[in-house]
Tab-separated table of N, CA, C and O in Angstrom:
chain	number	residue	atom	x	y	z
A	1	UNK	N	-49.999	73.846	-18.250
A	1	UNK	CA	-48.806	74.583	-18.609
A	1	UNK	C	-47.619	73.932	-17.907
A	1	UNK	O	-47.697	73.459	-16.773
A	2	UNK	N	-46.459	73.938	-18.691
A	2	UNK	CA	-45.327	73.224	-18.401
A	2	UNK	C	-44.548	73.962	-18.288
A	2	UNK	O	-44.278	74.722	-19.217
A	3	UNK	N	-43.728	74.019	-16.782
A	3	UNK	CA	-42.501	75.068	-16.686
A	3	UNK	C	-41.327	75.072	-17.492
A	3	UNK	O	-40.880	74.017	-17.943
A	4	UNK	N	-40.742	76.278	-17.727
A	4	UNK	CA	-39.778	75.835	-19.208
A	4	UNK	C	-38.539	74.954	-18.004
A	4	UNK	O	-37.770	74.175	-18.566
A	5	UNK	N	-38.429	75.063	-16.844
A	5	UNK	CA	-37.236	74.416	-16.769
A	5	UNK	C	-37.452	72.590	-16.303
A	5	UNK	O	-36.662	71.699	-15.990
A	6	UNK	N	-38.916	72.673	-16.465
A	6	UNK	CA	-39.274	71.494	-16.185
A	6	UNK	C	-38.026	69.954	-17.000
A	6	UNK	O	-37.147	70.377	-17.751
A	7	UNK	N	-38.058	68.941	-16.855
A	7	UNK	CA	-37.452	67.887	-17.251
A	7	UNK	C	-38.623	67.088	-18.056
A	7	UNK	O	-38.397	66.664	-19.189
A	8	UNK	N	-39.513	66.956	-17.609
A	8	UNK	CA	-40.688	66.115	-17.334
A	8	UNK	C	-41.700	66.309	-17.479
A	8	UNK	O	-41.963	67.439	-17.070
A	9	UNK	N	-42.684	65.717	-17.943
A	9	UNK	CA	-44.475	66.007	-17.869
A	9	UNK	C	-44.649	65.613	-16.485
A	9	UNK	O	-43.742	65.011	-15.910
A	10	UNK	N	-45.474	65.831	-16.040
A	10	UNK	CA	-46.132	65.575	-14.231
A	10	UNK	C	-47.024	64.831	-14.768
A	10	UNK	O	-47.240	63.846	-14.062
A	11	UNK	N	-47.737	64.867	-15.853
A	11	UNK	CA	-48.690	63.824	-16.073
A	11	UNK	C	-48.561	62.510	-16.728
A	11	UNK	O	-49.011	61.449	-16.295
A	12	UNK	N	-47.837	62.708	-17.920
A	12	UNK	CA	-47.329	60.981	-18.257
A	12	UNK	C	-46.161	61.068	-17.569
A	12	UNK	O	-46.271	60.070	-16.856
A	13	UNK	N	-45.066	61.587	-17.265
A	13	UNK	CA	-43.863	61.368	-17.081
A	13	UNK	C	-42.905	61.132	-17.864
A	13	UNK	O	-41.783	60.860	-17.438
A	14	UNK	N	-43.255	61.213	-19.375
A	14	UNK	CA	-41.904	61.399	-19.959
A	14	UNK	C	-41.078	62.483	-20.238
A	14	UNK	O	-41.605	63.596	-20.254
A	15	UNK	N	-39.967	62.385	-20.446
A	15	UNK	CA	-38.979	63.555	-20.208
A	15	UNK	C	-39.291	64.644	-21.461
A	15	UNK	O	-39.684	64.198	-22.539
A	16	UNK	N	-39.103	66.049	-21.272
A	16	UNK	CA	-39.366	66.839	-22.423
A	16	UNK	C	-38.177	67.571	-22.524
A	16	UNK	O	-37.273	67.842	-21.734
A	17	UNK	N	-38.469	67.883	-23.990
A	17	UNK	CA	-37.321	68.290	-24.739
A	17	UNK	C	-38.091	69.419	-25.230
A	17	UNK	O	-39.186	69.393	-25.793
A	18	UNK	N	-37.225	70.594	-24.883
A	18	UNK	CA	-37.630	71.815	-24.969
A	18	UNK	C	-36.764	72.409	-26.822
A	18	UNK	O	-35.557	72.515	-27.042
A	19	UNK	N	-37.913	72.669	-27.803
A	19	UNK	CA	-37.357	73.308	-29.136
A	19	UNK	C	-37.417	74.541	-29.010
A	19	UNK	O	-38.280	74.965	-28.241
A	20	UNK	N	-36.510	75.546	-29.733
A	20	UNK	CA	-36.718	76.945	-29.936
A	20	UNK	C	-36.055	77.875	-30.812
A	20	UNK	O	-35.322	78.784	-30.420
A	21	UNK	N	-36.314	77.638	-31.918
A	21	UNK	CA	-35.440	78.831	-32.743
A	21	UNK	C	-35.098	80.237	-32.262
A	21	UNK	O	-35.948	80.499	-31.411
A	22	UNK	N	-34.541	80.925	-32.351
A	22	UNK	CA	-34.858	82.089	-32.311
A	22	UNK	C	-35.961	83.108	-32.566
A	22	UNK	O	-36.119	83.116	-33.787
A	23	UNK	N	-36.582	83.747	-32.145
A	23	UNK	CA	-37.747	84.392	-32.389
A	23	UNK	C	-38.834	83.733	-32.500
A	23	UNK	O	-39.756	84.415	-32.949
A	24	UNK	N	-39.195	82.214	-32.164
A	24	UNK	CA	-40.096	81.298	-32.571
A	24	UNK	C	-40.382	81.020	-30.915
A	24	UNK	O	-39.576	81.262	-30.017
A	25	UNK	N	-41.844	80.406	-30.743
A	25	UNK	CA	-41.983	79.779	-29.605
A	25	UNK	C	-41.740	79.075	-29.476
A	25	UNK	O	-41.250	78.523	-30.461
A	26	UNK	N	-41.781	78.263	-28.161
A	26	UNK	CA	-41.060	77.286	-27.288
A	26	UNK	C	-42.208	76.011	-27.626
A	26	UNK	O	-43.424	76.194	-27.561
A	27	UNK	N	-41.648	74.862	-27.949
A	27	UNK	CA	-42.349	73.621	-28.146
A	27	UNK	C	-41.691	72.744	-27.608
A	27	UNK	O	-40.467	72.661	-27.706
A	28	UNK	N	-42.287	72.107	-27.080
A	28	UNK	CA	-42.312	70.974	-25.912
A	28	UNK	C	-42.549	69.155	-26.635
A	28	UNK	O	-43.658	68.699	-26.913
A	29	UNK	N	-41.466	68.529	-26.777
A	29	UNK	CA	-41.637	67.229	-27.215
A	29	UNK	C	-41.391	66.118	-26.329
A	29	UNK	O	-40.376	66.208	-25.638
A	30	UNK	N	-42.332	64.765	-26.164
A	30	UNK	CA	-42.014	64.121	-25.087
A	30	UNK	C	-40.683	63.204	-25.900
A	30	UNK	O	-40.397	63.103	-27.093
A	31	UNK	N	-40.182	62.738	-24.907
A	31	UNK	CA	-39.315	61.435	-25.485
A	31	UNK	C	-39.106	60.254	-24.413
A	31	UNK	O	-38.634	60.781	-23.405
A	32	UNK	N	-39.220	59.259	-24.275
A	32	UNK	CA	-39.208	58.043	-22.823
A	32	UNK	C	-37.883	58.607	-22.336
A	32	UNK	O	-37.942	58.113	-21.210
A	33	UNK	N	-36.832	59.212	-22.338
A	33	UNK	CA	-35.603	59.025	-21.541
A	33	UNK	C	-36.370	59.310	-20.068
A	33	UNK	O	-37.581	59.488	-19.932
A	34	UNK	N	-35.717	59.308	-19.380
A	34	UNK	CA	-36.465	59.989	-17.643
A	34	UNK	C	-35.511	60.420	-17.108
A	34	UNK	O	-34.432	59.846	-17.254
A	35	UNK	N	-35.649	61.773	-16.182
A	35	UNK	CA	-34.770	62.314	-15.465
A	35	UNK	C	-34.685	61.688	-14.115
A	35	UNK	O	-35.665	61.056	-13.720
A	36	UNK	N	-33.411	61.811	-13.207
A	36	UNK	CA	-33.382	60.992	-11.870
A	36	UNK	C	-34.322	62.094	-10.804
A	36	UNK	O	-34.168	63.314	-10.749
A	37	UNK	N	-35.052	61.485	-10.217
A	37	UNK	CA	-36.402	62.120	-9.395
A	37	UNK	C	-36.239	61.730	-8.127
A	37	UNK	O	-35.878	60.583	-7.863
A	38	UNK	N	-36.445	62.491	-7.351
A	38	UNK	CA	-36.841	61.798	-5.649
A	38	UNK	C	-38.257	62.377	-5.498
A	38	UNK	O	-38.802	63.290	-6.119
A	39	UNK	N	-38.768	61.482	-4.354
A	39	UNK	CA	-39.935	61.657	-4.397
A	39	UNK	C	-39.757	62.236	-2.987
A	39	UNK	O	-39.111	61.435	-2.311
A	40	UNK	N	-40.026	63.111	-2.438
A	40	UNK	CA	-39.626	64.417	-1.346
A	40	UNK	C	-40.948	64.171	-0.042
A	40	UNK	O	-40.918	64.481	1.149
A	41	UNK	N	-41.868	63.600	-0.727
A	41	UNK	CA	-43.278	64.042	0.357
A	41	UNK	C	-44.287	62.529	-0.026
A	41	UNK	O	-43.839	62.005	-1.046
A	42	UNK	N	-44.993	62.080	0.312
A	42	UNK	CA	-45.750	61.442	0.024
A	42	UNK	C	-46.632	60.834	0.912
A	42	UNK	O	-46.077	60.230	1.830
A	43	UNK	N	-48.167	60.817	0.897
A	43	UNK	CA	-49.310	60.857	1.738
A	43	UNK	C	-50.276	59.836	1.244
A	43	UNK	O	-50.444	60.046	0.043
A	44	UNK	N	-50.872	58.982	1.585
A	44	UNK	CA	-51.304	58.295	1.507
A	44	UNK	C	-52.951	57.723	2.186
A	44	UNK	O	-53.065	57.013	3.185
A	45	UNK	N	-53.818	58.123	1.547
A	45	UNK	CA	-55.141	58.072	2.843
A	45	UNK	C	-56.501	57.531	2.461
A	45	UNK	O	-57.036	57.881	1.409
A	46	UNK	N	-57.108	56.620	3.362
A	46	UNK	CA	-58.682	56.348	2.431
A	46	UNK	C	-59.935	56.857	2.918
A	46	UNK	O	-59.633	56.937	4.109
A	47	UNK	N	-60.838	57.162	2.871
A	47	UNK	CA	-62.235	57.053	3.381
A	47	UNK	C	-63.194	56.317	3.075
A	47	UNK	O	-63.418	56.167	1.874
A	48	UNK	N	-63.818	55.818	3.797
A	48	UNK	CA	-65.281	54.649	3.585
A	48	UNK	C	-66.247	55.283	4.124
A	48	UNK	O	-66.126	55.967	5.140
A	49	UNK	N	-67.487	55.083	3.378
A	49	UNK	CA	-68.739	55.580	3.807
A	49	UNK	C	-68.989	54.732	4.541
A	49	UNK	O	-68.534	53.603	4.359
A	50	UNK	N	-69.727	55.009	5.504
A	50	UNK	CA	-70.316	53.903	6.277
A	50	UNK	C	-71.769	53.357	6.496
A	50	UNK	O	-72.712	54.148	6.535
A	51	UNK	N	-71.935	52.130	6.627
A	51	UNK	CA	-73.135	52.208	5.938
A	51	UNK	C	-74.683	52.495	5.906
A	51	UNK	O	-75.571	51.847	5.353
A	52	UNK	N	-74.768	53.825	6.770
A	52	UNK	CA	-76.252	54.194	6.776
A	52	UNK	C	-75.909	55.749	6.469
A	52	UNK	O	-74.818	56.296	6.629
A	53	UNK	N	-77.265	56.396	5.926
A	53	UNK	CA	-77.130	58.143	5.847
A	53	UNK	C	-77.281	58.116	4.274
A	53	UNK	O	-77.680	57.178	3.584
A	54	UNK	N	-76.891	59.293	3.899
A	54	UNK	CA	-76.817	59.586	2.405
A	54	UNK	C	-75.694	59.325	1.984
A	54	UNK	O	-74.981	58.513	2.573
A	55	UNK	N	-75.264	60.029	0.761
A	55	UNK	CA	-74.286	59.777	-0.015
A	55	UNK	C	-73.650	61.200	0.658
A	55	UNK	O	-74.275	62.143	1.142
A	56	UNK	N	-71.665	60.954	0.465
A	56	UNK	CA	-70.882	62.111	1.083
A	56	UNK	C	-70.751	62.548	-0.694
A	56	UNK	O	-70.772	61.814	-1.682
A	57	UNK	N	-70.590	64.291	-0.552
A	57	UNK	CA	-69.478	64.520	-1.535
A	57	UNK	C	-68.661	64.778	-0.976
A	57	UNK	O	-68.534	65.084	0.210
A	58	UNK	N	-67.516	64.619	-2.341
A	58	UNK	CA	-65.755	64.941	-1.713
A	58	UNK	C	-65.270	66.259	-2.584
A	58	UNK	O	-66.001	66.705	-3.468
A	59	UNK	N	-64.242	66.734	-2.339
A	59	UNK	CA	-63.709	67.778	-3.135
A	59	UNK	C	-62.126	67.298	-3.026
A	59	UNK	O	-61.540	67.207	-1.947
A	60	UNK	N	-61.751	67.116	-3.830
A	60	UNK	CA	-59.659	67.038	-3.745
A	60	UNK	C	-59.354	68.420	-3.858
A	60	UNK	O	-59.658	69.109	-4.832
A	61	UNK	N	-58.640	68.890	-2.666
A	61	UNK	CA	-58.496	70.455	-2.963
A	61	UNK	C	-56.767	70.504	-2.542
A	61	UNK	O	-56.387	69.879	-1.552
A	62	UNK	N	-55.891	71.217	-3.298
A	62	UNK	CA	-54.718	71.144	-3.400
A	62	UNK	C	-54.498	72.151	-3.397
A	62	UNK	O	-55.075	72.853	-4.227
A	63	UNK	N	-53.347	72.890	-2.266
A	63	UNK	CA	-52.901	74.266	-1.604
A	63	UNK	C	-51.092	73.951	-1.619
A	63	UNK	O	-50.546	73.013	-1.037
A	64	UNK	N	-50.567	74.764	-2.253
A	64	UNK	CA	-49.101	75.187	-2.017
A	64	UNK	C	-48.792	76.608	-1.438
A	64	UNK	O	-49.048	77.621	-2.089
A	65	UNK	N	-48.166	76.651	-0.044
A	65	UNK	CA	-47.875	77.901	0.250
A	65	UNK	C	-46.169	77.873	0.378
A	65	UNK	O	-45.279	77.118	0.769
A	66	UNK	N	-46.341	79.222	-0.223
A	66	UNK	CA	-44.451	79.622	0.722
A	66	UNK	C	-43.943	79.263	1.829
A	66	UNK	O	-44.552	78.752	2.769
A	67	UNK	N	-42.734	79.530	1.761
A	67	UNK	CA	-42.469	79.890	2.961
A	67	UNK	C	-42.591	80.699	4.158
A	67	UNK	O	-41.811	80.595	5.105
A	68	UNK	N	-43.713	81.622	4.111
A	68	UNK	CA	-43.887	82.629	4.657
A	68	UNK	C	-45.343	82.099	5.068
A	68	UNK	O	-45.985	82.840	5.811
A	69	UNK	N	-45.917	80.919	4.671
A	69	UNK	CA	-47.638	80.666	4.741
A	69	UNK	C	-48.286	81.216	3.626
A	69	UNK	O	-49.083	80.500	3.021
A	70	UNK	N	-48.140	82.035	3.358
A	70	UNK	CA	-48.986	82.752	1.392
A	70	UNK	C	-49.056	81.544	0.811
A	70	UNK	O	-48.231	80.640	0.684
A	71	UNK	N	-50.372	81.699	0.421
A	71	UNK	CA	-50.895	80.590	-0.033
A	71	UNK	C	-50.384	81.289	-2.096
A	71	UNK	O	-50.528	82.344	-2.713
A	72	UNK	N	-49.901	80.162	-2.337
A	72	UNK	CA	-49.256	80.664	-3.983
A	72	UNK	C	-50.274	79.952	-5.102
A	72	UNK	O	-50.646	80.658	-6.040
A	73	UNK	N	-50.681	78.721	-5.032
A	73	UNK	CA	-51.477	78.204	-5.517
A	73	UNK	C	-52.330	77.124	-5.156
A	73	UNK	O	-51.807	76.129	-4.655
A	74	UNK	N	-53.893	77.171	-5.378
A	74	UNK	CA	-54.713	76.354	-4.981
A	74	UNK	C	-55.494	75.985	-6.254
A	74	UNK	O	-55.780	76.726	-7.195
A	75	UNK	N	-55.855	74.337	-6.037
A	75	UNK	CA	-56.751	74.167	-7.545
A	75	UNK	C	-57.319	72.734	-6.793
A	75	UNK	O	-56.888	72.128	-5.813
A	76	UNK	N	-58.610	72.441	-7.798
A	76	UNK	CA	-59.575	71.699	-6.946
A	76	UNK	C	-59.344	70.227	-8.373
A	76	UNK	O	-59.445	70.296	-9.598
A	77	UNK	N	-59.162	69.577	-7.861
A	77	UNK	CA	-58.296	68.650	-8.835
A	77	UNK	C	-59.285	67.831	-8.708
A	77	UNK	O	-58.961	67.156	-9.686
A	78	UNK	N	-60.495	67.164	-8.221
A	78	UNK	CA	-61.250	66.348	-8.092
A	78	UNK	C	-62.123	66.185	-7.132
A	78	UNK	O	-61.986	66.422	-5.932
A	79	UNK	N	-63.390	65.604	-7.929
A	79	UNK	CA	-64.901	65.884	-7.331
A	79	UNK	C	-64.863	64.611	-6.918
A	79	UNK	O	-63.910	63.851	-6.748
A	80	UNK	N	-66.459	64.417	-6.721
A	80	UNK	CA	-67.213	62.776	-6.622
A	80	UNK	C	-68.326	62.500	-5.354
A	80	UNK	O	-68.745	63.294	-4.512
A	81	UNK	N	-68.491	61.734	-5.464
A	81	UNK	CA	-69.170	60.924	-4.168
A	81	UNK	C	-69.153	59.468	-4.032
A	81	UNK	O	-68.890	58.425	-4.631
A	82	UNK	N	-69.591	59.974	-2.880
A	82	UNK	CA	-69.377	58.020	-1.882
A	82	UNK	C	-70.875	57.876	-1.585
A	82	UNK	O	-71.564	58.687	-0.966
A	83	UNK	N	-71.258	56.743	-2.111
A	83	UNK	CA	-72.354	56.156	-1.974
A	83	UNK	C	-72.053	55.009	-0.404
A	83	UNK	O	-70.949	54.699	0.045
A	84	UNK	N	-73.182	54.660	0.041
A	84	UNK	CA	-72.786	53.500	1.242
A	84	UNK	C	-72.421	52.392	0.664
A	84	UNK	O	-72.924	51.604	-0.136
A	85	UNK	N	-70.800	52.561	1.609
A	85	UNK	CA	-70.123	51.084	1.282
A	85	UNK	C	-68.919	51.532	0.692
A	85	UNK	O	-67.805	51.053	0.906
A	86	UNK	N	-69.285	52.788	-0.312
A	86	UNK	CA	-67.727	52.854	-1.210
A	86	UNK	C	-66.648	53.374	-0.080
A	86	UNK	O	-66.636	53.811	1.071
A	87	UNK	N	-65.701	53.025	-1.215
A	87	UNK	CA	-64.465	53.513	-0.533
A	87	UNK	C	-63.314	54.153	-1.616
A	87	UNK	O	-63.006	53.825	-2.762
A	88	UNK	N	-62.922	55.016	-0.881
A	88	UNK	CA	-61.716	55.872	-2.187
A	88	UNK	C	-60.402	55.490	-1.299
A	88	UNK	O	-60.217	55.170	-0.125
A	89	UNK	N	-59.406	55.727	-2.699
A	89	UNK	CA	-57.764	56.018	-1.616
A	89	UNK	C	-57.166	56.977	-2.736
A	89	UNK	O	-56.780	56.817	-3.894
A	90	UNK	N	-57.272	58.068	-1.838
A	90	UNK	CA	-56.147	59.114	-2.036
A	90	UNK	C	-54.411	59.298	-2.232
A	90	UNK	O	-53.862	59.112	-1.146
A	91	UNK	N	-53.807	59.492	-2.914
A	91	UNK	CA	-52.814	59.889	-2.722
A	91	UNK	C	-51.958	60.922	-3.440
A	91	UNK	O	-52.015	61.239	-4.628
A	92	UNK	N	-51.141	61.392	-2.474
A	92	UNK	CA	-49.910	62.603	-3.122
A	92	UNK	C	-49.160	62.653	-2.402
A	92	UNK	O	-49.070	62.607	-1.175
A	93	UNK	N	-48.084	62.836	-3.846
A	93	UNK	CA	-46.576	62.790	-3.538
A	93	UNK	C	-46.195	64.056	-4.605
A	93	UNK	O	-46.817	64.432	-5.598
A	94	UNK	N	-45.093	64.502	-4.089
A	94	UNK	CA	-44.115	65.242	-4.700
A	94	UNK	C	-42.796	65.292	-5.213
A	94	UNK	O	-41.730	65.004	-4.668
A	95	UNK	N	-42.974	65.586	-6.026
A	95	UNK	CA	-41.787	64.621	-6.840
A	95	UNK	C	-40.454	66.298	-7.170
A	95	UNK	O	-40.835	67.427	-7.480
A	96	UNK	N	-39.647	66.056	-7.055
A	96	UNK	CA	-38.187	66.823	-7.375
A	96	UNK	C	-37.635	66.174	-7.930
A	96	UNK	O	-37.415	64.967	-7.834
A	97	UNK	N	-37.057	67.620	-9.223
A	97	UNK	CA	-35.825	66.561	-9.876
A	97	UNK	C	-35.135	67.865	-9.593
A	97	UNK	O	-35.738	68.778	-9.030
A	98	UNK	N	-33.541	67.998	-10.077
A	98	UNK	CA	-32.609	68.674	-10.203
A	98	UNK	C	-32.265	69.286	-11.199
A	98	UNK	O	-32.384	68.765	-12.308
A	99	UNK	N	-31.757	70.537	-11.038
A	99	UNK	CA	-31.492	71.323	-12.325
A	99	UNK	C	-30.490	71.691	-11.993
A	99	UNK	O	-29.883	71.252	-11.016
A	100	UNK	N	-29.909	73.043	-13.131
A	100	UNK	CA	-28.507	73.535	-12.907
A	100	UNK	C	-28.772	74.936	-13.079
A	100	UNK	O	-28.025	75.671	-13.723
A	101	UNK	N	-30.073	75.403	-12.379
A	101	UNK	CA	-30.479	76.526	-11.938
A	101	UNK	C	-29.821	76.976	-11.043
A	101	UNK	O	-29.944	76.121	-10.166
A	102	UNK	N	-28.962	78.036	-10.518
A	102	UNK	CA	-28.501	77.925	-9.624
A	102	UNK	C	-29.110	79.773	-8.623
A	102	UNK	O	-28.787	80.611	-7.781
A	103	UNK	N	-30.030	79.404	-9.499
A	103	UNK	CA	-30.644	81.321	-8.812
A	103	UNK	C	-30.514	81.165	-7.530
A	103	UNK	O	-30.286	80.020	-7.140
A	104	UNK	N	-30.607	82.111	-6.670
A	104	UNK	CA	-30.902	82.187	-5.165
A	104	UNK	C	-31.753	83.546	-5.021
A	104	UNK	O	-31.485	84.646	-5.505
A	105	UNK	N	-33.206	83.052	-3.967
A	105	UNK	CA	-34.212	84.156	-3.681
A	105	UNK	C	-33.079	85.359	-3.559
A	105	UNK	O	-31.871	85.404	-3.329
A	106	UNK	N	-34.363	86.513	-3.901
A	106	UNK	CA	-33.644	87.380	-3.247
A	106	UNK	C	-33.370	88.067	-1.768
A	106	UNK	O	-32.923	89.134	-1.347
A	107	UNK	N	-33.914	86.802	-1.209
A	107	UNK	CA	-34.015	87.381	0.252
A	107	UNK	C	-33.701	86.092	1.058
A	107	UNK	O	-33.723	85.022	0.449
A	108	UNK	N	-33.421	86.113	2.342
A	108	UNK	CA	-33.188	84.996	2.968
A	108	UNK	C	-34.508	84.380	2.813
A	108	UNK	O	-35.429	85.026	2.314
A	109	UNK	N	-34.701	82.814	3.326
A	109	UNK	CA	-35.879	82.324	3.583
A	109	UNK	C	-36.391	82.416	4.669
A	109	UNK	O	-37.547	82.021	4.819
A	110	UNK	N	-35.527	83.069	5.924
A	110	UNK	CA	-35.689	82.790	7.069
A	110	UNK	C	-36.023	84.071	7.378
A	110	UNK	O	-36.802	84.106	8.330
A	111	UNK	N	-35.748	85.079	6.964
A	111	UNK	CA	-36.143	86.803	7.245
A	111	UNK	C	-38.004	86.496	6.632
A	111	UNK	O	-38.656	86.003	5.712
A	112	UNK	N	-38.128	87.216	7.944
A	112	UNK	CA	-39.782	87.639	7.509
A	112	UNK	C	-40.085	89.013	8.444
A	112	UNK	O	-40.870	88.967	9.391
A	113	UNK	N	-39.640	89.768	8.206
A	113	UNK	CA	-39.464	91.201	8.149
A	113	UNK	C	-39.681	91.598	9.495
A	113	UNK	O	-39.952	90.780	10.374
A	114	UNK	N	-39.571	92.870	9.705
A	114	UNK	CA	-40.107	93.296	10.901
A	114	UNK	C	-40.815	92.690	11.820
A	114	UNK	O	-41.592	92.038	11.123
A	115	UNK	N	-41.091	92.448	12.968
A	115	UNK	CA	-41.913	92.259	13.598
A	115	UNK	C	-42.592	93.016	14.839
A	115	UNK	O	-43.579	92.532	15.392
């Protein structure tokens, strides 16, 4: 699922163009233009089996929390195993683009209530 204020697919990366008549649903078309992006975060990491023992499994497990620590969404994006010898490389980045959203929470970010 693609956020309507999205610019972009996260997965190919081309820019989307949001259709909508009135009373009709929302359809989503790619087109190559690209929106200007910064890339905000980015991690980079490998593991090697080493070479005696069994085989490892792995799990790619991906957690976004608030600002508050609440965990908002988690999803397990990738399995596998390492046999002796292999080696994987991980990575994630986060990518921002800009909008002309201009909402503001309704609460500070920095209030976390009573204590």
């Amino acid at each position: 699922m693609i956020l309507e204020s999205a610019a972009r697919c996260p997965a190919c990366q081309h820019f989307i163009k949001l259709d909508a008549a009135p009373g009709s649903p929302i359809v989503a078309r790619h087109a190559v233009q690209r929106e200007a992006t910064t890339t905000a975060l980015q991690v980079e990491g490998r593991i090697r089996h080493p070479s005696d023992g069994g085989a490892w499994e792995y799990s790619v497990v991906l957690t976004i929390q608030d600002g508050d620590g609440k965990e908002i969404n988690r999803q397990v994006v990738g399995v596998g195993a390492l046999l002796v010898g292999d080696e994987r490389t991980f990575n994630l980045s986060v990518e921002v683009t800009p909008t002309d959203d201009k909402r503001r929470p309704t609460r500070s970010p920095l209030s976390r209530g009573r204590h």
